[in-house]
XYZ file of C-alpha atoms in Angstrom:
625
model
C 96.879 149.882 72.462
C 92.836 150.657 73.494
C 94.073 153.691 75.899
C 91.630 155.775 77.467
C 92.842 159.539 78.854
C 90.665 161.354 81.130
C 87.337 160.938 79.784
C 84.230 162.426 81.705
C 81.134 160.514 80.613
C 77.628 161.895 80.905
C 73.968 160.175 80.628
C 70.741 162.065 81.371
C 72.954 164.577 83.790
C 74.011 162.345 84.889
C 78.078 162.084 86.020
C 79.397 157.852 85.076
C 82.739 159.427 84.353
C 84.279 161.345 85.605
C 88.195 162.239 84.689
C 89.674 158.686 84.930
C 91.806 156.738 82.446
C 92.628 153.443 80.897
C 95.274 151.583 79.020
C 94.615 148.292 77.998
C 97.594 146.090 76.212
C 97.095 144.605 73.173
C 96.519 140.757 73.855
C 94.813 141.583 77.756
C 91.782 139.314 78.860
C 89.980 142.493 80.283
C 87.633 141.268 83.122
C 85.081 144.651 83.603
C 83.217 144.980 87.130
C 80.868 147.609 88.677
C 77.774 147.261 90.700
C 74.694 147.835 88.249
C 73.920 151.046 86.455
C 77.997 152.811 87.571
C 78.035 153.363 83.860
C 79.782 149.772 81.971
C 77.782 149.305 79.138
C 78.633 153.319 78.582
C 81.530 152.730 78.642
C 81.470 150.424 76.038
C 79.581 153.261 73.991
C 81.693 155.284 74.450
C 84.397 152.935 72.623
C 82.506 152.104 70.420
C 82.016 155.525 69.107
C 78.092 156.126 70.031
C 78.209 158.099 72.856
C 80.704 161.312 72.901
C 82.700 162.070 76.440
C 82.909 166.030 77.543
C 86.239 165.465 78.742
C 89.298 163.721 77.203
C 89.487 161.125 74.767
C 89.602 157.480 73.884
C 92.654 156.837 70.980
C 92.151 152.716 69.385
C 95.053 151.616 66.797
C 93.630 152.638 63.671
C 94.075 149.155 62.129
C 92.157 147.125 65.228
C 88.781 145.860 64.278
C 86.310 145.964 67.196
C 83.616 143.627 67.452
C 80.583 143.379 69.892
C 77.519 141.562 70.423
C 75.001 142.682 68.475
C 71.503 144.880 70.328
C 69.145 142.493 68.087
C 69.052 138.569 66.944
C 69.471 137.610 63.666
C 66.410 136.715 62.332
C 66.614 135.939 58.458
C 66.306 132.660 56.261
C 69.582 132.026 56.254
C 70.579 128.714 57.956
C 73.074 129.466 60.990
C 75.926 128.831 59.680
C 75.637 130.817 57.294
C 75.138 133.792 59.579
C 77.844 133.407 61.445
C 80.284 132.945 57.937
C 78.837 135.998 56.377
C 80.184 137.824 60.208
C 83.876 137.828 59.215
C 83.073 140.440 56.199
C 86.785 140.534 54.352
C 86.807 136.855 53.772
C 82.434 137.507 52.671
C 83.735 139.789 50.481
C 87.043 138.323 48.874
C 84.703 134.936 47.597
C 82.407 136.823 46.461
C 84.456 138.691 44.551
C 86.779 135.887 43.113
C 83.748 134.029 41.758
C 83.173 137.338 39.502
C 86.729 138.426 38.891
C 88.488 137.698 35.888
C 92.202 139.448 36.089
C 94.664 137.353 36.371
C 96.618 139.565 38.968
C 93.869 139.947 40.647
C 92.485 136.008 41.257
C 95.964 135.563 42.393
C 96.124 137.845 45.402
C 92.644 137.387 46.570
C 93.627 133.907 46.309
C 96.847 134.897 48.391
C 94.696 136.819 50.603
C 91.903 134.326 50.947
C 94.983 132.058 52.309
C 97.014 134.736 54.448
C 93.473 134.553 56.775
C 93.201 130.902 56.473
C 89.696 131.471 54.724
C 88.934 127.949 53.471
C 89.045 126.415 57.366
C 86.190 128.839 58.192
C 83.324 126.582 58.166
C 84.980 124.653 60.136
C 85.739 126.734 63.035
C 82.060 127.981 62.455
C 80.768 125.115 63.321
C 82.636 124.628 65.800
C 81.395 128.067 68.213
C 78.116 127.357 67.119
C 78.839 123.442 68.371
C 80.544 125.059 71.567
C 77.484 126.993 72.237
C 74.633 124.622 72.115
C 74.464 124.282 68.579
C 74.329 120.560 66.588
C 75.001 119.529 62.847
C 71.514 119.451 62.288
C 71.699 122.635 64.062
C 73.692 124.443 62.333
C 72.129 123.558 58.815
C 68.367 124.956 60.156
C 67.442 128.393 59.478
C 67.607 130.922 61.407
C 63.815 132.553 61.507
C 63.801 128.540 63.268
C 64.848 129.298 66.862
C 63.557 131.620 69.058
C 65.408 135.202 70.635
C 67.454 133.559 73.399
C 68.778 130.871 70.531
C 69.143 133.463 67.904
C 71.558 135.823 70.421
C 73.805 133.071 71.092
C 74.109 132.851 66.580
C 75.086 136.949 67.583
C 77.291 135.594 70.200
C 78.824 133.275 67.630
C 78.707 135.752 65.036
C 81.341 138.063 66.973
C 83.425 135.463 68.334
C 83.639 133.968 64.870
C 84.878 137.729 63.493
C 87.778 137.202 65.764
C 88.249 141.059 66.086
C 91.157 142.351 67.515
C 89.465 144.461 70.023
C 86.279 142.259 71.366
C 83.549 143.580 73.378
C 81.641 141.248 75.538
C 78.775 142.737 77.996
C 77.375 139.458 79.656
C 77.449 137.417 77.058
C 76.067 134.719 79.569
C 72.957 135.526 79.960
C 71.886 133.594 77.296
C 73.401 130.291 78.623
C 73.333 127.585 80.049
C 76.398 126.311 82.321
C 77.444 123.920 79.622
C 77.409 126.873 77.173
C 78.769 128.912 79.733
C 81.663 127.237 80.700
C 82.533 126.549 76.841
C 82.966 130.586 77.119
C 85.496 129.931 79.938
C 87.626 127.604 78.019
C 87.283 129.596 74.672
C 87.581 133.663 75.940
C 90.618 132.064 78.237
C 92.263 131.131 74.899
C 91.273 133.931 72.843
C 94.325 135.601 71.487
C 93.306 138.983 70.811
C 91.975 141.532 73.083
C 89.197 141.290 74.872
C 87.003 142.964 77.672
C 84.314 141.259 79.326
C 82.010 143.098 81.377
C 80.322 139.948 84.005
C 78.841 138.831 87.414
C 79.749 135.097 87.143
C 82.767 134.937 89.240
C 84.482 131.762 87.471
C 84.682 132.635 84.679
C 86.085 136.353 85.768
C 88.379 133.648 87.701
C 89.417 131.057 84.759
C 88.815 133.170 81.628
C 90.960 136.990 81.607
C 94.249 137.880 83.555
C 93.560 141.870 84.878
C 90.507 142.716 86.963
C 88.711 146.659 85.298
C 87.168 148.608 88.291
C 83.904 150.761 87.705
C 83.296 152.914 91.245
C 82.118 156.213 91.967
C 83.121 157.356 87.864
C 87.191 156.092 88.102
C 88.632 153.560 86.423
C 91.562 151.176 88.020
C 93.377 148.726 86.639
C 94.122 145.341 88.547
C 96.715 142.745 88.161
C 94.956 138.824 88.255
C 91.510 136.921 87.844
C 88.826 138.167 90.377
C 90.197 136.321 93.063
C 93.365 138.274 93.486
C 91.159 141.416 92.243
C 89.200 140.963 95.867
C 91.851 140.684 97.532
C 94.761 144.277 96.342
C 91.173 146.084 96.438
C 90.950 145.119 100.131
C 94.116 145.649 100.714
C 94.169 149.229 98.444
C 90.983 150.400 100.041
C 92.126 149.375 103.752
C 94.521 151.651 103.354
C 93.176 154.451 101.905
C 91.123 154.374 104.660
C 94.564 154.591 107.117
C 95.460 157.304 104.770
C 92.299 159.515 104.671
C 92.259 159.076 109.350
C 95.788 160.481 109.734
C 94.708 163.138 106.618
C 92.157 164.243 108.810
C 94.006 164.246 111.848
C 96.743 166.297 109.764
C 94.386 169.099 107.967
C 93.540 169.165 111.772
C 96.127 170.282 113.363
C 97.614 172.487 110.206
C 93.956 174.494 110.413
C 94.629 174.982 114.714
C 97.204 176.312 113.642
C 95.856 178.230 111.845
C 93.066 179.630 113.244
C 94.914 180.356 116.024
C 97.911 182.072 114.750
C 97.321 184.204 111.476
C 96.223 187.291 113.779
C 99.109 187.065 114.811
C 101.870 189.128 113.570
C 105.180 187.330 114.390
C 103.283 184.097 113.288
C 101.590 185.542 109.814
C 104.307 183.752 107.979
C 103.796 179.872 109.325
C 100.175 180.247 109.176
C 100.098 181.432 105.449
C 102.579 178.478 104.731
C 100.647 175.905 106.416
C 97.711 177.298 104.177
C 99.547 176.526 101.516
C 99.630 172.827 102.650
C 96.624 172.589 103.044
C 96.111 174.011 99.355
C 98.748 171.169 98.262
C 97.377 168.271 100.773
C 95.612 165.904 97.827
C 92.538 164.196 99.402
C 91.973 161.295 100.068
C 88.418 159.850 99.574
C 87.892 156.917 102.271
C 86.491 154.053 101.762
C 82.645 153.985 101.004
C 80.955 151.389 102.376
C 78.192 150.226 99.596
C 77.319 147.455 101.715
C 74.995 145.241 99.928
C 70.597 144.391 100.517
C 70.921 140.883 102.202
C 68.341 138.063 100.557
C 66.548 136.205 102.935
C 63.727 133.574 102.739
C 60.746 132.940 104.952
C 60.707 130.027 107.370
C 58.591 127.101 106.371
C 56.215 127.313 109.418
C 56.489 123.807 109.066
C 58.978 121.037 108.967
C 57.684 118.118 106.622
C 58.967 114.485 106.705
C 60.595 112.713 104.143
C 60.448 112.349 101.288
C 58.933 115.444 100.862
C 58.471 114.680 97.117
C 58.403 111.352 95.343
C 58.213 110.719 91.644
C 57.796 107.411 90.126
C 57.969 106.424 86.496
C 56.782 109.365 85.549
C 56.061 111.317 81.641
C 55.776 114.482 80.969
C 55.912 116.954 78.392
C 53.614 119.354 76.288
C 52.104 116.473 73.729
C 51.510 112.622 75.147
C 53.198 110.786 71.820
C 56.373 113.251 72.335
C 57.010 113.919 75.430
C 60.622 115.462 76.939
C 61.113 113.673 80.035
C 60.379 110.053 80.016
C 59.776 107.311 83.539
C 61.703 109.056 85.559
C 62.306 108.887 88.929
C 63.755 109.883 91.589
C 62.803 111.918 95.652
C 63.495 115.038 97.549
C 64.005 114.875 100.998
C 63.718 117.760 103.458
C 66.211 120.225 103.530
C 68.134 118.216 99.405
C 70.362 120.914 97.658
C 69.852 120.249 94.487
C 71.517 121.275 91.162
C 70.008 120.221 87.323
C 72.805 119.728 84.734
C 72.204 119.392 81.650
C 72.645 121.481 78.144
C 68.704 124.070 77.350
C 66.750 121.265 75.761
C 67.560 119.069 77.131
C 64.151 118.836 80.094
C 65.538 121.160 82.763
C 62.144 124.031 82.590
C 59.650 121.118 81.729
C 61.184 118.823 85.587
C 61.452 121.799 87.919
C 57.312 122.886 86.430
C 56.493 119.385 87.623
C 57.981 119.457 90.603
C 56.540 122.647 91.168
C 52.559 121.222 90.416
C 52.499 123.313 87.300
C 52.844 121.280 84.579
C 50.304 117.330 85.347
C 52.594 113.764 84.176
C 51.685 111.547 81.040
C 52.126 108.744 83.179
C 53.338 107.358 86.518
C 53.619 108.825 90.305
C 53.330 111.911 91.988
C 54.218 111.367 96.107
C 53.962 114.830 97.532
C 54.059 115.040 101.354
C 50.352 116.417 103.428
C 50.979 120.361 103.012
C 53.704 121.085 100.727
C 54.697 124.391 99.812
C 56.828 125.830 96.732
C 58.054 129.109 95.846
C 58.921 128.857 92.668
C 60.415 131.423 90.742
C 61.871 131.416 86.832
C 62.967 134.830 84.459
C 59.885 134.091 82.103
C 58.090 135.702 85.165
C 59.364 139.216 84.753
C 55.832 139.460 82.774
C 53.909 138.502 85.364
C 54.263 141.601 87.179
C 52.469 144.646 86.562
C 54.610 147.271 85.448
C 52.511 150.028 86.366
C 51.947 148.566 90.199
C 54.786 149.549 93.195
C 56.382 145.914 95.000
C 54.143 147.574 97.714
C 50.775 147.604 96.047
C 52.833 143.867 94.992
C 53.341 142.809 98.087
C 49.450 144.590 99.189
C 47.519 142.176 97.439
C 49.061 139.359 99.215
C 48.089 140.009 102.755
C 44.682 142.566 101.886
C 43.466 142.600 105.101
C 46.878 143.088 106.805
C 47.324 147.261 108.452
C 49.950 149.501 106.841
C 52.482 149.210 109.035
C 53.079 145.138 108.488
C 52.378 145.592 104.668
C 55.515 148.161 104.772
C 57.477 146.179 107.391
C 57.266 143.171 104.868
C 57.536 145.054 101.644
C 61.294 146.264 103.117
C 61.935 142.912 103.992
C 62.191 141.939 100.761
C 64.614 144.548 99.812
C 61.947 148.057 98.859
C 61.820 150.174 102.173
C 60.827 153.269 102.054
C 60.155 154.772 99.087
C 62.413 152.239 96.768
C 58.685 150.560 98.207
C 56.787 153.190 95.813
C 58.898 153.380 93.338
C 56.254 151.812 89.898
C 57.861 148.086 88.586
C 58.778 149.781 85.065
C 61.336 152.036 86.376
C 63.040 149.347 88.861
C 66.326 147.780 87.249
C 66.118 143.921 85.823
C 68.557 143.344 89.507
C 65.264 144.976 91.051
C 62.829 143.185 89.510
C 64.589 140.144 90.263
C 64.369 140.805 93.815
C 60.807 141.474 93.458
C 60.019 138.212 92.087
C 62.483 135.862 94.849
C 61.053 137.803 97.762
C 57.165 137.019 95.387
C 57.882 133.333 95.216
C 58.885 132.417 98.651
C 56.542 135.285 100.920
C 54.945 131.940 102.415
C 57.437 130.188 103.260
C 57.536 127.631 101.263
C 59.403 123.688 102.390
C 60.849 123.954 98.919
C 62.286 126.805 96.678
C 62.882 125.818 92.604
C 65.286 129.052 91.239
C 65.475 128.028 87.668
C 67.999 130.683 86.094
C 67.535 133.418 89.417
C 70.844 135.437 88.728
C 70.452 136.199 85.593
C 70.824 140.541 86.520
C 72.161 139.644 90.116
C 75.592 141.624 90.330
C 78.977 139.874 92.050
C 77.936 140.874 95.526
C 73.571 140.531 95.090
C 74.662 136.132 94.054
C 76.251 136.279 97.055
C 73.574 137.493 99.321
C 71.309 135.047 97.008
C 73.956 131.920 97.648
C 74.214 133.018 101.330
C 70.134 133.107 101.407
C 69.372 129.899 100.319
C 72.216 128.268 102.596
C 70.225 129.425 105.044
C 67.077 128.546 104.555
C 66.242 125.488 106.355
C 63.982 123.974 103.046
C 65.288 121.604 99.996
C 66.441 123.476 97.057
C 66.101 122.884 93.358
C 69.033 125.171 91.266
C 69.201 125.505 87.633
C 71.770 128.214 86.350
C 74.637 128.831 84.205
C 76.612 130.420 86.693
C 79.285 127.595 88.785
C 79.987 129.441 91.642
C 75.932 129.865 93.044
C 76.243 126.193 92.446
C 79.395 125.448 93.800
C 77.837 127.590 96.957
C 74.721 126.105 97.856
C 74.159 122.432 95.451
C 75.129 119.461 97.159
C 73.924 116.915 94.390
C 74.114 117.473 90.908
C 71.627 115.704 88.902
C 72.268 115.664 85.057
C 68.734 115.830 82.487
C 70.226 114.398 79.753
C 68.316 111.725 77.219
C 65.094 112.292 77.695
C 66.276 111.557 81.553
C 66.772 113.041 85.287
C 69.945 110.302 86.368
C 72.744 111.585 89.185
C 76.203 112.837 88.329
C 78.616 111.201 90.966
C 81.516 113.792 89.669
C 82.056 117.685 90.849
C 81.870 120.573 88.751
C 85.519 119.867 87.143
C 84.304 117.202 87.255
C 81.359 118.023 84.672
C 83.220 120.726 83.375
C 85.593 118.471 81.539
C 83.193 116.057 80.114
C 81.687 119.084 78.841
C 84.498 120.479 77.442
C 85.495 116.831 75.808
C 82.124 116.394 74.065
C 81.458 119.578 73.054
C 84.487 118.821 71.113
C 83.862 115.518 69.712
C 79.937 116.332 69.013
C 79.324 115.484 66.227
C 75.688 115.808 63.261
C 74.584 112.056 65.521
C 73.120 114.241 68.158
C 70.050 115.517 68.006
C 67.508 116.741 70.667
C 64.100 115.705 70.438
C 60.806 117.603 71.661
C 60.319 120.726 71.990
C 60.771 122.444 75.232
C 59.548 125.442 75.755
C 60.338 125.787 79.112
C 63.292 126.239 78.197
C 63.461 129.349 75.353
C 64.158 126.976 72.281
C 60.959 126.975 69.663
C 62.226 123.862 67.349
C 60.088 121.608 65.788
C 60.795 117.486 66.740
C 63.153 115.830 64.448
C 62.031 112.438 62.913
C 63.409 110.040 60.559
C 62.505 111.672 58.134
C 63.550 114.599 58.830
C 66.992 113.832 60.480
C 67.806 113.246 57.052
C 67.651 117.381 55.611
C 70.327 118.042 56.889
C 72.246 115.986 55.440
C 70.566 116.247 52.087
C 71.468 120.344 53.118
C 75.295 119.062 53.885
C 76.232 117.229 50.270
C 74.011 119.991 48.581
C 76.571 123.043 50.072
C 80.002 120.435 49.455
C 78.568 119.903 46.226
C 78.123 124.390 45.143
C 81.514 123.848 47.210
C 83.707 122.043 44.767
C 81.798 123.415 41.918
C 82.672 126.832 42.673
C 86.695 125.795 44.309
C 86.631 124.190 40.598
C 85.963 127.121 38.790
C 88.580 128.674 40.551
C 90.135 126.809 39.758
C 90.029 126.087 36.570
C 90.862 131.175 36.316
C 93.742 129.935 37.400
C 95.043 127.281 35.058
C 93.590 129.233 32.668
C 95.814 132.249 34.180
C 99.300 129.459 34.836
C 99.054 129.066 30.405
C 99.478 132.445 29.233
C 102.709 132.066 26.730
C 106.212 134.031 28.730
C 104.052 134.533 32.053
C 106.983 133.490 34.613
C 109.703 135.436 32.035
C 106.780 138.350 31.751
C 106.250 138.289 35.583
C 108.081 136.247 38.086
C 106.318 137.126 40.783
C 102.637 137.399 39.678
C 103.275 133.364 38.575
C 104.595 131.970 42.417
C 101.026 134.170 43.695
C 99.259 132.612 40.919
C 101.310 129.070 41.834
C 100.185 129.201 45.513
C 97.245 130.366 45.091
C 96.974 126.977 43.586
C 97.571 124.801 45.837
C 95.284 126.412 48.469
C 93.097 126.000 46.101
C 93.114 122.422 45.621
C 92.973 121.979 49.731
C 90.025 123.847 49.644
C 88.257 121.015 46.808
C 90.024 118.366 48.473
C 88.719 119.614 51.831
C 85.102 119.843 50.016
C 84.643 116.596 48.287
C 85.809 114.967 52.144
C 82.839 116.839 53.382
C 81.046 115.629 50.373
C 82.098 111.692 51.269
C 81.242 112.386 54.878
C 78.059 113.577 54.776
C 76.833 111.101 52.345
C 78.209 107.774 53.605
C 75.617 109.697 57.372
C 73.435 109.978 54.709
C 73.415 106.159 53.428
C 73.329 105.063 56.682
C 70.658 107.662 57.615
C 68.700 105.595 55.141
C 69.373 102.253 56.048
C-alpha cells in the first residue's frame, strides 16, 4: 500500500499540500485531478523522493518498484525496440550475465528467473506497446535519434509501460499522443494489473481507465471511489452538505458567542458562559464551499455570415515535396456552420490539411475555392514559440489595435481572459494554460468565419476544456478540430473526417465505433503498414520510405533473429554441458531439475527466434519480388 500520512510540501515558499493523508491500495487505478498549479506534480516528486516534505511521511512497500515518465526523451543510436527492452532492468542484466556465465548452478538460476519473469516473450510485448502508441514494425527497427522530440517522448512512455512497475506514476501522458494513441492508452491502463496514478485532464481517460479519483484542492487530498463522472456527483453533493453544515455551524457559533458576551460578567452565569466558551473552542470549523469560477472562453461573432460553401477543395494534392505529396486528390467542402473533427494517426496529414484550409500551405495541383472575404482563425500549439516572451498580453493586443484608446485595449485584453494585473504579466511568466488562452484569443481576435483548432486542449485543465467546448458550440461559424481529447470531439463535432492513406474521407460511425476500429487495427498491425511522406506539421521528422528502404527493417529483423538464435544456442550448449556432468542427478537433484527447466525454456525461446527468422525472411522475399 502507498501510504501518505499527514504530509506538508512547500515549493518556493508556497504551501501546496497542507497536512494531508491518503492511502492507495495495491492494484488501484487512480486518476489524480485538481486545478493547474495546485501541486499534483509536486506530490509525484515527493513520492519519488525527489523533494522533502515539511511534515509527515510517505511509505511505499520495500519491494515495490516505482516508475514514471522520463523528463527527457531518449535520443541515441539504439532502435526503438532496444530502448524499450532495456527499460526492464532485471531482464537486461540477466541476459547480459547469461552470455558470460559458466557456473552451472548460476546458469540454472539465471534461466529459471528468466522463465519466471517471462523474459523470452519480452520482445513481443515491447513491440505490442510501441505498436499501440503508433509505431509500425518498420519504425521499431529504426534508430531513436531519427525521430523528433514528440515521438521520442512516446518511446519514453512505451519504455515506462513496458517496465510495468508496481507503482506507475503518469503525469499528463496523453500530451504527446494523437487520438488513436490516447484510445489505446486508455485501454492499456484500464487493464493494468498493478497500481497506477495518472494525472490527467482527459475526461474520457478518467471515465474509462481508473476506478478511483484523488482530488487535490486547497492543499487537501481526498480520495473518491469511482470514475470522474462519479467523482463530480459525489463532490457536488459533499460540497453542498459542507456549505449547509457551515451555515448551520456559523449560526450556532453566533448563538453561543452571544450567550458568552451577555452573561460572562454575571457571577450567576459565569459557569454556563465558561462552558459555552469551551464548546466554541472545541467546535471544528467546517470549510464552506469556495467557488473557483473558471474564466469563460468566448470567440467574437463574425462580422458577416457568408453563403455556403465557404470553402471547396477539388482534386487537390498538397505536401512539402511535389514529388511526394502528403495528401493526394482530396475533394471536400465546408459550409457555414460545420463542426468537423479530423481523425487519423499523427503523420498521416492532419496538420498538412489544416494548413491547406488555413491558406498557409499552397496546393501542388487541383483547385480551392474560398468564399469572398473568408476569414480564418488558426490555432496550433507550436504558435507558442511565436509569442513575445518579454511582452504582456496587453502588449500583444495593443499590436492588433494600434490606434485604439487605452480603455478599449484593456477591455479586449480582459475579454480574452487577462483583466487587471493579469494583462500586464509577461508571457514568459504565464502557465501553459494561460498561454493557450492567449493564443486562442489572438487567433480569433477579428471574428473569423471559420476557426481551425489544432490540439487546443494541451495544458488546459478539465474545467477550461469544458469552457472551450461551450465557446465552440456558441460560435456561429465553422469549426475544424484536431484533438486527442475525445470529450471535446463528442461535445462539439457533428462530422468526423478520417485523414489516412493520403486522402480524406468522411467517417459514418461515431467515436465508439472508431475506438473499436483503432484498437482492433493496432492489435493486428503488421510490418506492411508504413507511413509515406514527411509530415512536418505533425512533429515527426522522418524520411520517406521507397521500395529499397522498406527492405532495410526486414534485413534488420533477419539479422536480429539470427543473433538471437546464436545467443540462445550458446546458452543451450552451456546447459547441455552442465547436464552432462557425471552423477549430477544423484549428487544435486535440485540443481539438475533447475537445469532441466532452464533447458526447456531456452528451447521454447529458440523456437520463437527461428519462427521470427522464417517470417522476416518470407516478408523480405515478398518485398524483393
